[in-house]
Amino acid sequence: MPARPPIPFNTIPILAPLKAEDRAALAPLCELRAYEKGATLFEEGDPALFIHFLFVGRVKIVKAAPDRDLILEILGPGEPVGAVAVFEERPFPASAIALEPCGTVSIPEREFFRLIEKRPEITRRLLAGLTMRLMALNRRLADMTGSVEYRLARLFATLAERLGKGRPEGTFVALHLSRQDIADLVGTTIETAIRVMSRWQKEGIIETAKDGFLIRKMEGLREIAPSE
Amino acid sequence: MPARPPIPFNTIPILAPLKAEDRAALAPLCELRAYEKGATLFEEGDPALFIHFLFVGRVKIVKAAPDRDLILEILGPGEPVGAVAVFEERPFPASAIALEPCGTVSIPEREFFRLIEKRPEITRRLLAGLTMRLMALNRRLADMTGSVEYRLARLFATLAERLGKGRPEGTFVALHLSRQDIADLVGTTIETAIRVMSRWQKEGIIETAKDGFLIRKMEGLREIAPSE
DNA sequence: CGTCTCGTATGATCCCGGTCATGGGCCGAA
DNA sequence: TTCGGCCCATGACCGGGATCATACGAGACG
């Protein structure tokens, strides 16, 4: 067996509390995987044999809706991917696709169960993570009733909040999303997404860069979608 | 101190595994509460001081959206109400309103934490419940992109699945919902909800009774909303 | 170099569904 | 009985956004 790269436990909050002995026991059972941009980690309907933990890159969780698709969430480094499916012992209810080059630690389902059996605090962390996602989903569900422009404004407001960097010209969100992605996030068509984005571009509210978005006028967004 | 009615632990799956001694310790700290139809258990923004467990009746969880309201879920006997807010130590993110006369056992937040501290299997059950709700929400979110008729068909299909009784004339769902409730569930206005419902009535698909709905043609619903 | 594909952009058209208005049945209060 | 609410129902109107069609720039590749 060739030398294996070390598992980056410390970049994964849920696994960070593991002690050295746990890590040593777990490490040989994990797989380290790399995915290119656009690659599929798993597809809706696949059996959930592994739980994946992202340590680099971002992944979108996509559910195929009757007509068009919908992006349920975007996960970043440190987050578990496909945890609920593994926990429920069901096939994945949605697909996971790499938005950027990604790396995951993938733990076989059986090992994962043994792990949470042994370490209750992991369960606690999972619980905390799930409740947060539940509340976020609740919000999104409620937001889905507004206009497309409203939903888009919300989207960029929360993106800016979660991963925006302050800059002299405005707030920069270092995440490339195609117009199609944007449309899938707010549940609309690519054309309308494009229309709103180009209008905002003209109005100097937001600007699309090669590797992300520059929000020039946060107030512009806020007056479209008064944040609560 | 007057004699207190016994706490119906056994009707609440999450609390059922408690042993006699736990129950004896917990009982004096719980409150038994009764709510009339239409009464408010708690309102969006209230501090989450109690976690409630329903043992009779049904409750709707409503979030006030920018323009109209949206019913996030409908909870029945045995289910926890407001668990996530308590767990996150935040104010309730939505309101809970009794759809029918309801009874709850309400446990003070502190006692609840002490409980899950002591009994890890309760945490497990919570986790299982949350993941199920998460998956249900995911589905609903994806469904929100379809037409109103599609969403309504989905609504009644899942209602029939969850609490429908077989009858010679069709499937009966013993749950009274006003047109406004129906509209809030699928995120539309009362008028369109009424329109679709009366058309379906004419087409002999569904019928509104005093105390619920009678679905005469499940196939009628299925061909509008092919269930996965 | 052409051309093929992919993402972006924009206009024309049409329809679902939101809004406004009106009316009817039912029930409890005066 | 009459009045005032509340819920259900139906019609007229109009606008946001989906759909269809077309076009343009950029990178990939023979």
Coordinates of C-alpha atoms (C1' of nucleotides) in Angstrom, one line a residue:
Chain A
M1 CA 0.0 0.0 0.0
P2 CA 1.5 3.3 -1.0
A3 CA 1.9 6.2 1.4
R4 CA -1.4 8.1 1.7
P5 CA -1.7 11.8 2.1
P6 CA -2.8 12.9 5.6
I7 CA -6.6 13.4 6.1
P8 CA -7.2 17.2 6.8
F9 CA -9.4 16.6 9.8
N10 CA -8.8 20.1 11.1
T11 CA -10.4 21.8 8.2
I12 CA -13.7 20.0 9.0
P13 CA -15.4 21.3 12.1
I14 CA -17.5 18.3 12.7
L15 CA -14.5 16.0 12.7
A16 CA -12.1 18.3 14.5
P17 CA -12.9 17.2 18.0
L18 CA -11.6 13.7 17.2
K19 CA -8.6 12.6 19.2
A20 CA -5.4 11.3 17.7
E21 CA -6.4 7.7 18.3
D22 CA -9.8 8.1 16.6
R23 CA -8.1 9.7 13.7
A24 CA -5.6 7.0 13.4
A25 CA -8.3 4.4 13.3
L26 CA -10.5 6.3 10.9
A27 CA -7.9 7.5 8.5
P28 CA -7.2 4.2 6.6
L29 CA -11.0 3.8 6.0
C30 CA -11.5 7.3 4.5
E31 CA -11.0 8.1 0.9
L32 CA -9.6 11.3 -0.3
R33 CA -11.2 12.4 -3.6
A34 CA -10.7 15.2 -6.0
Y35 CA -13.3 16.5 -8.4
E36 CA -13.0 18.9 -11.3
K37 CA -15.2 21.8 -11.9
G38 CA -18.5 20.6 -13.1
A39 CA -17.9 17.0 -11.9
T40 CA -20.7 15.1 -10.2
L41 CA -20.1 13.9 -6.6
F42 CA -23.3 11.9 -6.7
E43 CA -26.6 12.0 -8.5
E44 CA -30.2 12.1 -7.3
G45 CA -31.3 8.5 -6.7
D46 CA -27.8 7.1 -6.1
P47 CA -27.5 4.9 -3.0
A48 CA -25.9 6.8 -0.1
L49 CA -22.8 4.7 0.5
F50 CA -20.5 7.5 1.5
I51 CA -20.7 10.7 3.5
H52 CA -18.5 13.4 2.0
F53 CA -16.9 16.2 3.8
L54 CA -15.7 19.1 1.7
F55 CA -12.3 20.5 2.5
V56 CA -11.7 22.6 -0.6
G57 CA -14.0 24.1 -3.2
R58 CA -17.7 24.6 -3.4
V59 CA -20.5 22.3 -4.3
K60 CA -24.1 22.9 -5.4
I61 CA -26.9 20.7 -4.4
V62 CA -29.4 20.5 -7.3
K63 CA -32.8 18.9 -7.4
A64 CA -34.4 18.3 -10.7
A65 CA -37.8 19.9 -10.6
P66 CA -40.6 19.0 -13.0
D67 CA -39.7 21.6 -15.6
R68 CA -36.5 23.3 -14.5
D69 CA -33.9 22.5 -11.9
L70 CA -33.5 24.2 -8.6
I71 CA -30.3 24.7 -6.5
L72 CA -31.2 23.8 -3.0
E73 CA -28.0 25.0 -1.4
I74 CA -24.3 25.8 -2.0
L75 CA -21.9 24.1 0.4
G76 CA -18.4 25.3 1.1
P77 CA -15.2 23.9 2.8
G78 CA -15.8 22.1 6.1
E79 CA -19.4 21.2 5.4
P80 CA -20.8 17.7 5.1
V81 CA -22.3 16.7 1.8
G82 CA -25.1 14.2 1.6
A83 CA -25.3 13.8 5.4
V84 CA -29.1 13.6 5.6
A85 CA -29.3 10.8 3.0
V86 CA -26.7 8.8 4.8
F87 CA -28.4 9.3 8.1
E88 CA -31.8 8.3 6.7
E89 CA -30.4 5.4 4.8
R90 CA -32.0 6.5 1.7
P91 CA -30.8 7.3 -1.8
F92 CA -29.6 10.8 -2.3
P93 CA -32.6 13.1 -2.8
A94 CA -30.6 15.5 -4.9
S95 CA -27.4 15.7 -7.0
A96 CA -24.2 17.3 -5.9
I97 CA -22.0 19.0 -8.5
A98 CA -18.7 20.8 -8.1
L99 CA -18.8 24.5 -8.8
E100 CA -15.1 24.7 -8.5
P101 CA -12.3 22.1 -8.3
C102 CA -13.1 20.3 -5.1
G103 CA -11.5 17.9 -2.6
T104 CA -13.5 15.7 -0.2
V105 CA -12.9 13.2 2.6
S106 CA -15.4 10.4 2.0
I107 CA -16.3 8.1 4.8
P108 CA -18.1 4.9 4.2
E109 CA -21.6 5.0 5.6
R110 CA -20.9 2.1 8.1
E111 CA -17.8 3.8 9.5
F112 CA -19.7 7.0 9.9
F113 CA -22.4 5.3 12.0
R114 CA -19.7 3.7 14.2
L115 CA -18.2 7.2 14.6
I116 CA -21.4 8.9 15.8
E117 CA -22.1 5.9 18.0
K118 CA -18.8 6.5 19.8
R119 CA -18.7 10.2 19.9
P120 CA -22.0 11.8 20.9
E121 CA -20.6 15.4 20.5
I122 CA -20.5 14.7 16.8
T123 CA -24.2 14.1 16.8
R124 CA -24.6 17.4 18.6
R125 CA -22.7 19.2 16.0
L126 CA -24.7 17.6 13.3
L127 CA -27.9 18.6 15.0
A128 CA -26.7 22.2 15.3
G129 CA -25.8 22.2 11.6
L130 CA -29.1 20.7 10.5
T131 CA -31.2 23.2 12.5
M132 CA -29.4 26.1 10.9
R133 CA -30.0 24.7 7.5
L134 CA -33.6 24.1 8.4
M135 CA -34.1 27.7 9.4
A136 CA -32.3 28.9 6.2
L137 CA -34.6 26.7 4.1
N138 CA -37.7 28.0 5.9
R139 CA -36.6 31.5 5.0
R140 CA -36.0 30.6 1.4
L141 CA -39.3 28.9 1.2
A142 CA -41.1 32.0 2.5
D143 CA -39.1 34.2 0.1
M144 CA -40.1 32.1 -2.9
T145 CA -43.4 34.0 -3.0
G146 CA -41.9 37.3 -3.9
S147 CA -41.0 38.6 -7.4
V148 CA -37.9 37.3 -9.2
E149 CA -36.2 40.6 -8.7
Y150 CA -36.9 40.4 -4.9
R151 CA -35.5 36.8 -4.8
L152 CA -32.4 37.8 -6.7
A153 CA -31.8 40.7 -4.4
R154 CA -32.1 38.4 -1.4
L155 CA -29.7 35.9 -3.0
F156 CA -27.0 38.4 -3.5
A157 CA -27.6 40.0 -0.1
T158 CA -27.1 36.7 1.6
L159 CA -24.1 35.8 -0.6
A160 CA -22.5 39.1 0.3
E161 CA -23.2 38.4 4.0
R162 CA -21.8 34.9 3.9
L163 CA -18.7 35.3 1.8
G164 CA -18.3 38.9 0.8
K165 CA -15.0 40.8 1.1
G166 CA -15.0 44.5 1.6
R167 CA -13.3 46.5 -1.1
P168 CA -13.0 50.2 -1.9
E169 CA -15.4 49.9 -4.8
G170 CA -18.0 47.7 -3.0
T171 CA -18.4 44.2 -1.7
F172 CA -16.8 41.4 -3.7
V173 CA -18.3 37.9 -3.7
A174 CA -15.6 35.4 -4.8
L175 CA -17.9 32.8 -6.4
H176 CA -18.4 32.3 -10.0
L177 CA -22.0 31.5 -10.9
S178 CA -23.3 31.2 -14.4
R179 CA -26.5 32.9 -15.3
Q180 CA -28.0 29.4 -15.4
D181 CA -26.8 28.8 -11.8
I182 CA -28.4 32.1 -10.7
A183 CA -31.6 31.2 -12.4
D184 CA -31.6 27.8 -10.7
L185 CA -31.0 29.3 -7.3
V186 CA -34.0 31.6 -7.4
G187 CA -36.2 29.2 -9.4
T188 CA -36.6 31.1 -12.7
T189 CA -35.4 30.9 -16.3
I190 CA -32.1 31.9 -17.6
E191 CA -33.6 34.7 -19.7
T192 CA -35.2 36.5 -16.8
A193 CA -32.1 36.1 -14.7
I194 CA -30.0 37.6 -17.5
R195 CA -32.5 40.5 -17.9
V196 CA -32.4 41.5 -14.2
M197 CA -28.7 41.1 -14.0
S198 CA -28.1 43.3 -17.1
R199 CA -30.5 45.9 -15.8
W200 CA -28.7 46.0 -12.5
Q201 CA -25.4 46.3 -14.3
K202 CA -26.7 49.3 -16.2
E203 CA -28.0 50.8 -12.9
G204 CA -24.5 50.3 -11.4
I205 CA -25.8 48.0 -8.6
I206 CA -23.9 44.9 -9.4
E207 CA -21.1 43.9 -11.8
T208 CA -20.2 40.4 -13.1
A209 CA -16.5 39.7 -13.0
K210 CA -14.5 36.7 -14.2
D211 CA -14.3 35.1 -10.8
G212 CA -17.3 36.5 -8.9
F213 CA -19.5 39.5 -8.5
L214 CA -18.9 43.0 -7.3
I215 CA -21.8 44.6 -5.5
R216 CA -21.4 48.3 -5.9
K217 CA -24.5 49.4 -4.1
M218 CA -25.7 47.3 -1.2
E219 CA -28.4 49.9 -0.6
G220 CA -29.7 49.2 -4.1
L221 CA -30.3 45.6 -3.1
R222 CA -31.7 46.5 0.3
E223 CA -34.3 48.8 -1.1
I224 CA -35.5 46.0 -3.4
A225 CA -35.5 43.4 -0.6
P226 CA -35.6 45.1 2.8
S227 CA -33.7 42.4 4.8
E228 CA -36.4 41.5 7.4
Chain B
M1 CA -50.6 22.1 45.0
P2 CA -53.6 20.5 43.4
A3 CA -53.5 17.1 41.7
R4 CA -52.1 17.3 38.2
P5 CA -53.3 15.3 35.3
P6 CA -50.7 12.7 34.2
I7 CA -48.4 13.7 31.4
P8 CA -49.1 11.6 28.3
F9 CA -45.5 10.7 27.6
N10 CA -46.4 7.6 25.6
T11 CA -48.2 9.6 22.9
I12 CA -45.0 11.5 22.2
P13 CA -42.4 9.3 20.4
I14 CA -39.5 11.4 21.4
L15 CA -40.2 11.2 25.1
A16 CA -41.5 7.7 25.0
P17 CA -38.1 6.0 25.8
L18 CA -37.9 7.9 29.2
K19 CA -37.9 5.6 32.1
A20 CA -40.3 5.9 35.1
E21 CA -37.8 7.7 37.2
D22 CA -37.1 10.3 34.4
R23 CA -40.8 10.8 34.0
A24 CA -41.3 11.3 37.7
A25 CA -38.5 13.9 37.7
L26 CA -39.7 15.7 34.6
A27 CA -43.5 15.7 35.2
P28 CA -43.7 18.4 37.8
L29 CA -41.7 20.7 35.6
C30 CA -43.9 20.3 32.5
E31 CA -47.0 22.3 31.8
L32 CA -50.0 20.8 30.2
R33 CA -51.7 23.4 28.0
A34 CA -54.9 23.5 26.0
Y35 CA -55.5 25.7 23.0
E36 CA -58.7 26.4 21.1
K37 CA -59.0 26.3 17.4
G38 CA -57.3 29.4 16.0
A39 CA -55.3 30.1 19.2
T40 CA -51.7 31.1 19.0
L41 CA -49.1 28.9 20.6
F42 CA -46.4 31.4 20.0
E43 CA -45.7 34.2 17.6
E44 CA -42.8 34.9 15.2
G45 CA -40.2 36.7 17.2
D46 CA -41.2 35.5 20.7
P47 CA -38.4 34.2 22.8
A48 CA -38.3 30.4 22.8
L49 CA -38.7 29.7 26.5
F50 CA -40.6 26.5 26.1
I51 CA -40.5 23.5 23.8
H52 CA -44.0 22.2 23.1
F53 CA -45.0 18.6 22.3
L54 CA -48.3 18.2 20.6
F55 CA -50.4 15.2 21.9
V56 CA -53.8 16.1 20.4
G57 CA -54.8 18.3 17.5
R58 CA -52.9 19.9 14.7
V59 CA -50.9 23.0 14.4
K60 CA -49.8 25.1 11.5
I61 CA -46.5 26.8 11.4
V62 CA -46.9 30.1 9.6
K63 CA -44.2 32.6 8.4
A64 CA -45.2 36.1 7.4
A65 CA -43.8 36.7 4.0
P66 CA -43.3 40.1 2.5
D67 CA -46.7 40.2 0.8
R68 CA -48.7 37.1 1.8
D69 CA -48.2 34.5 4.5
L70 CA -46.9 31.0 3.9
I71 CA -47.6 27.9 5.9
L72 CA -44.3 26.1 6.4
E73 CA -45.7 22.9 7.8
I74 CA -48.6 21.3 9.5
L75 CA -47.7 19.3 12.7
G76 CA -49.7 16.5 14.2
P77 CA -49.9 14.6 17.5
G78 CA -46.5 13.4 18.8
E79 CA -44.5 16.1 17.1
P80 CA -42.3 18.7 18.7
V81 CA -43.3 22.3 18.0
G82 CA -40.6 25.0 18.0
A83 CA -37.8 22.6 18.6
V84 CA -35.3 24.3 16.3
A85 CA -35.8 27.7 17.9
V86 CA -35.2 26.3 21.4
F87 CA -32.2 24.4 20.2
E88 CA -30.7 27.4 18.5
E89 CA -31.6 29.6 21.5
R90 CA -33.2 32.1 19.2
P91 CA -36.6 33.7 19.0
F92 CA -39.2 31.6 17.1
P93 CA -38.7 32.2 13.3
A94 CA -42.4 31.6 12.7
S95 CA -45.8 31.5 14.4
A96 CA -47.7 28.4 15.5
I97 CA -51.5 28.5 15.3
A98 CA -53.9 25.7 16.3
L99 CA -55.9 24.3 13.4
E100 CA -58.0 22.4 15.8
P101 CA -58.4 22.2 19.6
C102 CA -55.0 21.2 20.8
G103 CA -53.2 19.9 23.8
T104 CA -49.4 20.3 24.5
V105 CA -47.0 19.3 27.1
S106 CA -44.6 22.3 27.3
I107 CA -41.2 21.9 28.8
P108 CA -39.1 24.8 29.9
E109 CA -36.1 25.3 27.7
R110 CA -33.6 24.6 30.5
E111 CA -35.2 21.3 31.5
F112 CA -35.2 20.2 27.9
F113 CA -31.5 20.8 27.6
R114 CA -30.9 18.9 30.8
L115 CA -32.9 16.1 29.3
I116 CA -31.0 15.7 26.1
E117 CA -27.8 16.0 28.1
K118 CA -28.8 13.0 30.0
R119 CA -30.4 10.8 27.3
P120 CA -28.4 10.8 24.1
E121 CA -31.1 8.6 22.3
I122 CA -33.4 11.6 22.5
T123 CA -30.9 13.5 20.5
R124 CA -30.9 10.7 18.0
R125 CA -34.6 10.9 17.6
L126 CA -34.5 14.6 17.2
L127 CA -31.9 14.2 14.6
A128 CA -34.0 11.7 12.7
G129 CA -37.1 13.9 12.9
L130 CA -35.1 16.9 11.7
T131 CA -33.6 15.2 8.7
M132 CA -37.0 14.0 7.6
R133 CA -38.4 17.5 7.8
L134 CA -35.3 18.8 5.9
M135 CA -36.0 16.4 3.1
A136 CA -39.7 17.3 3.0
L137 CA -38.8 21.0 2.9
N138 CA -36.3 20.3 0.0
R139 CA -39.1 18.7 -2.0
R140 CA -41.4 21.5 -1.3
L141 CA -38.9 24.1 -2.3
A142 CA -38.3 22.3 -5.6
D143 CA -42.0 22.0 -6.1
M144 CA -42.5 25.8 -5.6
T145 CA -41.3 26.4 -9.2
G146 CA -44.3 24.5 -10.8
S147 CA -47.7 26.0 -11.5
V148 CA -50.3 26.6 -8.8
E149 CA -52.4 23.7 -10.0
Y150 CA -49.3 21.4 -9.8
R151 CA -48.5 22.6 -6.3
L152 CA -52.1 22.0 -5.2
A153 CA -52.1 18.5 -6.7
R154 CA -48.9 17.8 -4.8
L155 CA -50.3 19.2 -1.6
F156 CA -53.4 16.9 -1.7
A157 CA -51.4 13.9 -2.8
T158 CA -49.1 14.2 0.2
L159 CA -52.0 14.9 2.5
A160 CA -53.7 11.8 1.3
E161 CA -50.6 9.8 1.8
R162 CA -49.9 11.1 5.3
L163 CA -53.4 11.0 6.7
G164 CA -55.9 9.7 4.2
K165 CA -58.4 7.0 5.1
G166 CA -59.6 4.6 2.4
R167 CA -63.3 4.8 1.7
P168 CA -65.6 3.3 -0.9
E169 CA -66.0 6.7 -2.6
G170 CA -62.4 7.6 -2.5
T171 CA -59.7 8.8 0.0
F172 CA -60.8 11.0 2.9
V173 CA -58.5 13.4 4.5
A174 CA -59.8 14.3 7.9
L175 CA -58.4 17.8 8.2
H176 CA -60.3 21.0 7.7
L177 CA -58.5 23.7 5.9
S178 CA -60.0 27.0 4.9
R179 CA -59.3 28.2 1.3
Q180 CA -57.0 30.7 2.9
D181 CA -55.0 27.9 4.5
I182 CA -54.8 26.1 1.2
A183 CA -53.6 29.3 -0.4
D184 CA -51.0 29.8 2.3
L185 CA -49.8 26.3 2.0
V186 CA -49.0 26.5 -1.7
G187 CA -48.1 30.2 -1.7
T188 CA -50.8 31.7 -3.7
T189 CA -53.9 33.9 -3.2
I190 CA -57.2 32.8 -1.9
E191 CA -58.9 33.5 -5.2
T192 CA -56.8 31.2 -7.3
A193 CA -57.0 28.5 -4.6
I194 CA -60.8 28.8 -4.8
R195 CA -60.7 28.7 -8.6
V196 CA -58.7 25.5 -8.8
M197 CA -60.7 23.9 -6.1
S198 CA -64.0 24.6 -7.6
R199 CA -62.9 23.5 -11.0
W200 CA -61.7 20.2 -9.5
Q201 CA -65.0 19.9 -7.7
K202 CA -66.8 20.2 -11.1
E203 CA -64.5 17.7 -12.6
G204 CA -65.2 15.3 -9.8
I205 CA -61.6 15.1 -8.6
I206 CA -62.0 16.4 -5.1
E207 CA -64.8 17.5 -2.8
T208 CA -64.8 19.7 0.2
A209 CA -66.6 18.4 3.2
K210 CA -67.4 19.9 6.6
D211 CA -64.5 18.3 8.3
G212 CA -62.1 17.5 5.6
F213 CA -61.7 16.6 1.9
L214 CA -62.8 13.7 -0.1
I215 CA -60.5 12.8 -3.0
R216 CA -62.5 11.0 -5.5
K217 CA -59.9 10.5 -8.3
M218 CA -56.4 10.1 -7.1
E219 CA -55.4 9.5 -10.8
G220 CA -56.8 12.9 -11.5
L221 CA -54.2 14.4 -9.1
R222 CA -51.4 12.1 -10.3
E223 CA -51.7 13.1 -13.9
I224 CA -51.4 16.7 -12.9
A225 CA -48.5 16.1 -10.6
P226 CA -46.8 12.8 -11.5
S227 CA -45.5 11.8 -8.1
E228 CA -41.8 11.5 -8.7
Chain C
dC1 C1' -8.7 30.2 -41.0
dG2 C1' -13.5 28.5 -40.6
dT3 C1' -17.0 26.5 -37.8
dC4 C1' -18.9 24.4 -33.7
dT5 C1' -20.2 24.9 -29.3
dC6 C1' -21.3 27.4 -25.0
dG7 C1' -22.6 31.3 -22.4
dT8 C1' -24.6 35.7 -22.7
dA9 C1' -27.9 39.1 -24.4
dT10 C1' -32.4 41.1 -26.3
dG11 C1' -36.8 41.5 -28.6
dA12 C1' -41.7 39.7 -29.6
dT13 C1' -45.5 37.3 -28.0
dC14 C1' -48.7 35.1 -24.9
dC15 C1' -50.7 33.3 -20.8
dC16 C1' -50.9 32.2 -15.8
dG17 C1' -52.2 34.1 -11.9
dG18 C1' -52.5 38.4 -9.0
dT19 C1' -55.6 42.3 -8.1
dC20 C1' -60.0 44.6 -7.7
dA21 C1' -64.8 44.4 -7.5
dT22 C1' -69.2 42.2 -6.6
dG23 C1' -72.4 39.0 -4.7
dG24 C1' -74.3 35.1 -2.0
dG25 C1' -74.7 31.7 2.0
dC26 C1' -74.2 31.1 6.9
dC27 C1' -74.0 32.4 11.8
dG28 C1' -73.9 35.0 16.0
dA29 C1' -75.1 39.4 18.1
dA30 C1' -78.3 43.2 18.7
Chain D
dT1 C1' -85.8 40.0 12.0
dT2 C1' -82.0 42.7 10.6
dC3 C1' -77.5 43.7 10.7
dG4 C1' -72.5 42.9 10.3
dG5 C1' -68.6 39.4 9.7
dC6 C1' -66.6 35.7 7.6
dC7 C1' -65.9 32.4 4.1
dC8 C1' -66.7 31.0 -0.5
dA9 C1' -67.4 32.0 -5.3
dT10 C1' -67.0 34.3 -10.0
dG11 C1' -66.0 37.8 -13.4
dA12 C1' -62.9 41.6 -15.7
dC13 C1' -58.6 43.3 -16.2
dC14 C1' -53.6 43.6 -16.6
dG15 C1' -48.8 42.7 -15.8
dG16 C1' -44.7 39.8 -14.7
dG17 C1' -42.4 36.5 -16.5
dA18 C1' -42.2 32.1 -19.3
dT19 C1' -41.5 30.9 -24.1
dC20 C1' -39.7 31.2 -28.6
dA21 C1' -36.5 33.1 -31.8
dT22 C1' -32.4 35.3 -33.0
dA23 C1' -27.8 37.2 -32.5
dC24 C1' -23.1 38.0 -30.9
dG25 C1' -18.4 37.2 -28.6
dA26 C1' -15.1 33.8 -27.0
dG27 C1' -12.7 29.7 -26.6
dA28 C1' -11.8 24.8 -28.6
dC29 C1' -10.3 22.2 -32.4
dG30 C1' -9.6 20.4 -37.0

